[in-house]
């Protein structure tokens, strides 16, 4: 038996699974939620230890063993949060995480409140996305309206009214036909020579 079969260097590298961008966003945001939950739990334990130390005056921190179980979000709430995460566009994933971290730093929540802060960060992002989509929709409508109105404007500008070129017969034309034609141009006033008087 050869040793090469024991080692994996001669196998082709396994490809990273191609995930949907939405799945990546959900996974990233939920990992951030679980990490922040663990951090909040750790800070809560530290606050409790400080309180006990102040209350009793003795530090038994070296003697205390913490339970392995940690706070878990209920399955129904987790599904709701995952559903909200699917509505977040990949370009908003970073800003959502930043906003969530700002809320955590601002409020220093208990473990149970972390998921509510996460929900509020997701709702803010969803509202921003909705506002931007509406703004884009209005901008598209505006550009299409402008294109049609510009085409009408250019059409109107091509057709001009000339008051002296007309197929409509007037009384003045009939009267002028009976008289001698003058050399006067319609746009110029009539000037008479001195010998005409």
CSV table of C-alpha atoms in Angstrom, one decimal:
chain,number,residue,atom,x,y,z
A,1,UNK,CA,0.0,0.0,0.0
A,2,UNK,CA,1.4,3.4,-1.0
A,3,UNK,CA,1.6,6.4,1.3
A,4,UNK,CA,0.4,8.7,-1.5
A,5,UNK,CA,-3.2,7.5,-0.9
A,6,UNK,CA,-3.1,8.7,2.6
A,7,UNK,CA,-2.2,12.2,1.6
A,8,UNK,CA,-4.6,14.5,-0.2
A,9,UNK,CA,-2.1,16.5,-2.2
A,10,UNK,CA,-2.7,14.6,-5.4
A,11,UNK,CA,-6.5,15.1,-5.4
A,12,UNK,CA,-7.9,18.0,-7.3
A,13,UNK,CA,-8.8,20.9,-5.0
A,14,UNK,CA,-12.4,20.8,-4.0
A,15,UNK,CA,-14.4,23.8,-5.4
A,16,UNK,CA,-16.0,26.2,-3.1
A,17,UNK,CA,-19.7,25.7,-3.2
A,18,UNK,CA,-21.3,28.3,-5.5
A,19,UNK,CA,-23.9,29.9,-3.3
A,20,UNK,CA,-26.6,32.3,-4.3
A,21,UNK,CA,-25.8,35.9,-3.2
A,22,UNK,CA,-29.0,35.9,-1.2
A,23,UNK,CA,-27.9,32.8,0.7
A,24,UNK,CA,-24.5,34.4,1.3
A,25,UNK,CA,-26.2,37.6,2.7
A,26,UNK,CA,-28.5,35.5,5.0
A,27,UNK,CA,-25.5,33.4,6.2
A,28,UNK,CA,-23.3,36.4,6.8
A,29,UNK,CA,-26.0,38.4,8.7
A,30,UNK,CA,-27.0,35.4,10.8
A,31,UNK,CA,-23.4,34.7,11.7
A,32,UNK,CA,-23.1,38.3,12.8
A,33,UNK,CA,-26.2,37.9,14.9
A,34,UNK,CA,-24.9,34.8,16.6
A,35,UNK,CA,-21.5,36.4,17.3
A,36,UNK,CA,-23.1,39.5,18.8
A,37,UNK,CA,-25.4,37.3,20.9
A,38,UNK,CA,-22.4,35.5,22.3
A,39,UNK,CA,-20.6,38.8,23.0
A,40,UNK,CA,-23.7,40.1,24.8
A,41,UNK,CA,-23.9,37.0,26.8
A,42,UNK,CA,-20.2,37.3,27.8
A,43,UNK,CA,-20.6,40.9,28.7
A,44,UNK,CA,-23.7,40.0,30.8
A,45,UNK,CA,-21.7,37.4,32.7
A,46,UNK,CA,-19.0,39.9,33.3
A,47,UNK,CA,-21.5,42.5,34.7
A,48,UNK,CA,-23.0,39.8,36.9
A,49,UNK,CA,-19.5,38.9,38.3
A,50,UNK,CA,-18.8,42.6,38.9
A,51,UNK,CA,-22.1,42.9,40.7
A,52,UNK,CA,-21.4,39.8,42.9
A,53,UNK,CA,-17.9,41.1,43.7
A,54,UNK,CA,-19.2,44.4,44.8
A,55,UNK,CA,-22.1,42.8,46.8
A,56,UNK,CA,-20.0,40.2,48.6
A,57,UNK,CA,-16.7,41.9,48.6
A,58,UNK,CA,-15.0,38.6,47.7
A,59,UNK,CA,-13.9,37.5,44.2
A,60,UNK,CA,-14.8,33.9,43.6
A,61,UNK,CA,-14.4,34.3,39.8
A,62,UNK,CA,-11.7,31.7,39.7
A,63,UNK,CA,-14.0,29.2,41.3
A,64,UNK,CA,-17.1,29.7,39.1
A,65,UNK,CA,-17.6,27.5,36.1
A,66,UNK,CA,-20.1,28.8,33.5
A,67,UNK,CA,-22.8,26.6,32.1
A,68,UNK,CA,-22.1,25.3,28.6
A,69,UNK,CA,-25.6,26.2,27.4
A,70,UNK,CA,-26.0,29.6,25.9
A,71,UNK,CA,-29.0,31.7,24.9
A,72,UNK,CA,-30.7,30.6,21.7
A,73,UNK,CA,-33.2,32.5,19.6
A,74,UNK,CA,-36.5,30.6,19.2
A,75,UNK,CA,-36.8,28.8,15.9
A,76,UNK,CA,-39.8,30.9,14.8
A,77,UNK,CA,-37.9,34.2,15.5
A,78,UNK,CA,-34.9,32.8,13.7
A,79,UNK,CA,-37.0,32.0,10.6
A,80,UNK,CA,-38.5,35.5,10.6
A,81,UNK,CA,-35.1,37.0,10.8
A,82,UNK,CA,-33.8,34.8,8.0
A,83,UNK,CA,-36.8,35.8,5.9
A,84,UNK,CA,-36.0,39.5,6.6
A,85,UNK,CA,-32.4,38.9,5.6
A,86,UNK,CA,-33.4,37.5,2.2
A,87,UNK,CA,-34.9,40.9,1.4
A,88,UNK,CA,-31.6,42.6,1.9
A,89,UNK,CA,-29.6,43.3,-1.2
A,90,UNK,CA,-25.9,42.1,-1.1
A,91,UNK,CA,-24.7,45.7,-1.4
A,92,UNK,CA,-26.5,46.5,1.9
A,93,UNK,CA,-25.0,43.6,3.8
A,94,UNK,CA,-22.0,45.7,5.1
A,95,UNK,CA,-24.1,48.7,6.1
A,96,UNK,CA,-26.6,46.5,7.9
A,97,UNK,CA,-23.7,44.9,9.9
A,98,UNK,CA,-22.3,48.4,10.7
A,99,UNK,CA,-25.7,49.7,11.8
A,100,UNK,CA,-26.3,46.6,14.0
A,101,UNK,CA,-22.9,47.1,15.6
A,102,UNK,CA,-23.6,50.8,16.2
A,103,UNK,CA,-26.9,49.8,17.9
A,104,UNK,CA,-25.1,47.2,20.1
A,105,UNK,CA,-22.5,49.7,21.1
A,106,UNK,CA,-25.1,52.4,21.8
A,107,UNK,CA,-27.5,50.4,23.9
A,108,UNK,CA,-25.3,47.6,25.4
A,109,UNK,CA,-28.3,45.3,25.4
A,110,UNK,CA,-29.0,42.2,27.4
A,111,UNK,CA,-28.8,38.9,25.5
A,112,UNK,CA,-32.6,38.7,24.9
A,113,UNK,CA,-32.6,42.2,23.3
A,114,UNK,CA,-29.9,41.5,20.7
A,115,UNK,CA,-32.3,39.9,18.2
A,116,UNK,CA,-34.7,43.0,18.5
A,117,UNK,CA,-31.8,45.3,17.7
A,118,UNK,CA,-30.9,43.1,14.8
A,119,UNK,CA,-34.5,43.2,13.6
A,120,UNK,CA,-34.6,47.0,13.7
A,121,UNK,CA,-31.3,47.2,11.7
A,122,UNK,CA,-32.9,45.0,9.1
A,123,UNK,CA,-36.1,47.0,9.0
A,124,UNK,CA,-34.1,50.2,8.5
A,125,UNK,CA,-32.2,48.7,5.6
A,126,UNK,CA,-35.4,47.3,4.0
A,127,UNK,CA,-37.0,50.8,4.3
A,128,UNK,CA,-33.9,52.4,2.6
A,129,UNK,CA,-34.0,49.8,-0.2
A,130,UNK,CA,-37.7,50.5,-0.7
A,131,UNK,CA,-37.1,54.3,-0.8
A,132,UNK,CA,-34.3,53.9,-3.3
A,133,UNK,CA,-36.4,51.6,-5.5
A,134,UNK,CA,-39.2,54.2,-5.5
A,135,UNK,CA,-36.8,57.0,-6.3
A,136,UNK,CA,-35.4,55.0,-9.2
A,137,UNK,CA,-38.9,54.2,-10.4
A,138,UNK,CA,-39.8,57.9,-10.3
A,139,UNK,CA,-36.6,58.8,-12.1
A,140,UNK,CA,-37.4,56.3,-14.8
A,141,UNK,CA,-40.9,57.7,-15.2
A,142,UNK,CA,-39.5,61.2,-15.4
A,143,UNK,CA,-37.0,60.3,-18.1
A,144,UNK,CA,-39.6,58.5,-20.2
A,145,UNK,CA,-42.0,61.5,-19.8
A,146,UNK,CA,-39.2,63.9,-20.7
A,147,UNK,CA,-38.4,61.8,-23.8
A,148,UNK,CA,-42.0,61.9,-25.0
A,149,UNK,CA,-42.4,65.6,-24.3
A,150,UNK,CA,-39.2,66.4,-26.0
A,151,UNK,CA,-40.3,64.6,-29.1
A,152,UNK,CA,-43.5,66.5,-29.1
A,153,UNK,CA,-41.6,69.8,-28.6
A,154,UNK,CA,-39.4,69.1,-31.5
A,155,UNK,CA,-42.4,68.1,-33.6
A,156,UNK,CA,-44.1,71.4,-32.7
A,157,UNK,CA,-41.0,73.4,-33.4
A,158,UNK,CA,-40.8,72.1,-36.9
A,159,UNK,CA,-44.3,73.3,-37.8
A,160,UNK,CA,-44.3,77.1,-38.0
A,161,UNK,CA,-47.0,79.5,-38.8
A,162,UNK,CA,-46.3,82.0,-41.6
A,163,UNK,CA,-48.9,84.7,-41.6
A,164,UNK,CA,-48.2,85.9,-45.2
A,165,UNK,CA,-48.4,82.5,-46.9
A,166,UNK,CA,-52.0,81.4,-46.8
A,167,UNK,CA,-54.5,79.7,-49.1
A,168,UNK,CA,-57.4,81.6,-47.6
A,169,UNK,CA,-58.8,84.3,-49.8
A,170,UNK,CA,-59.4,87.7,-48.2
A,171,UNK,CA,-61.3,90.8,-49.2
A,172,UNK,CA,-58.1,92.9,-49.3
A,173,UNK,CA,-56.6,90.6,-52.0
A,174,UNK,CA,-59.6,91.0,-54.2
A,175,UNK,CA,-59.5,94.8,-53.9
A,176,UNK,CA,-55.8,94.9,-54.5
A,177,UNK,CA,-56.2,92.9,-57.7
A,178,UNK,CA,-58.3,95.6,-59.2
A,179,UNK,CA,-55.7,98.3,-58.6
A,180,UNK,CA,-52.3,98.7,-59.9
A,181,UNK,CA,-49.7,96.6,-58.1
A,182,UNK,CA,-47.4,98.7,-56.0
A,183,UNK,CA,-43.8,98.1,-55.3
A,184,UNK,CA,-44.3,98.1,-51.7
A,185,UNK,CA,-43.2,95.1,-49.6
A,186,UNK,CA,-45.7,94.1,-47.0
A,187,UNK,CA,-43.2,94.2,-44.1
A,188,UNK,CA,-41.9,97.7,-45.0
A,189,UNK,CA,-43.9,100.9,-44.6
A,190,UNK,CA,-44.8,102.7,-47.9
A,191,UNK,CA,-42.6,105.6,-48.9
A,192,UNK,CA,-43.7,107.9,-51.6
A,193,UNK,CA,-41.5,110.0,-53.8
A,194,UNK,CA,-41.9,113.8,-53.9
A,195,UNK,CA,-43.0,113.7,-57.6
A,196,UNK,CA,-46.0,111.6,-56.6
A,197,UNK,CA,-47.5,114.6,-54.8
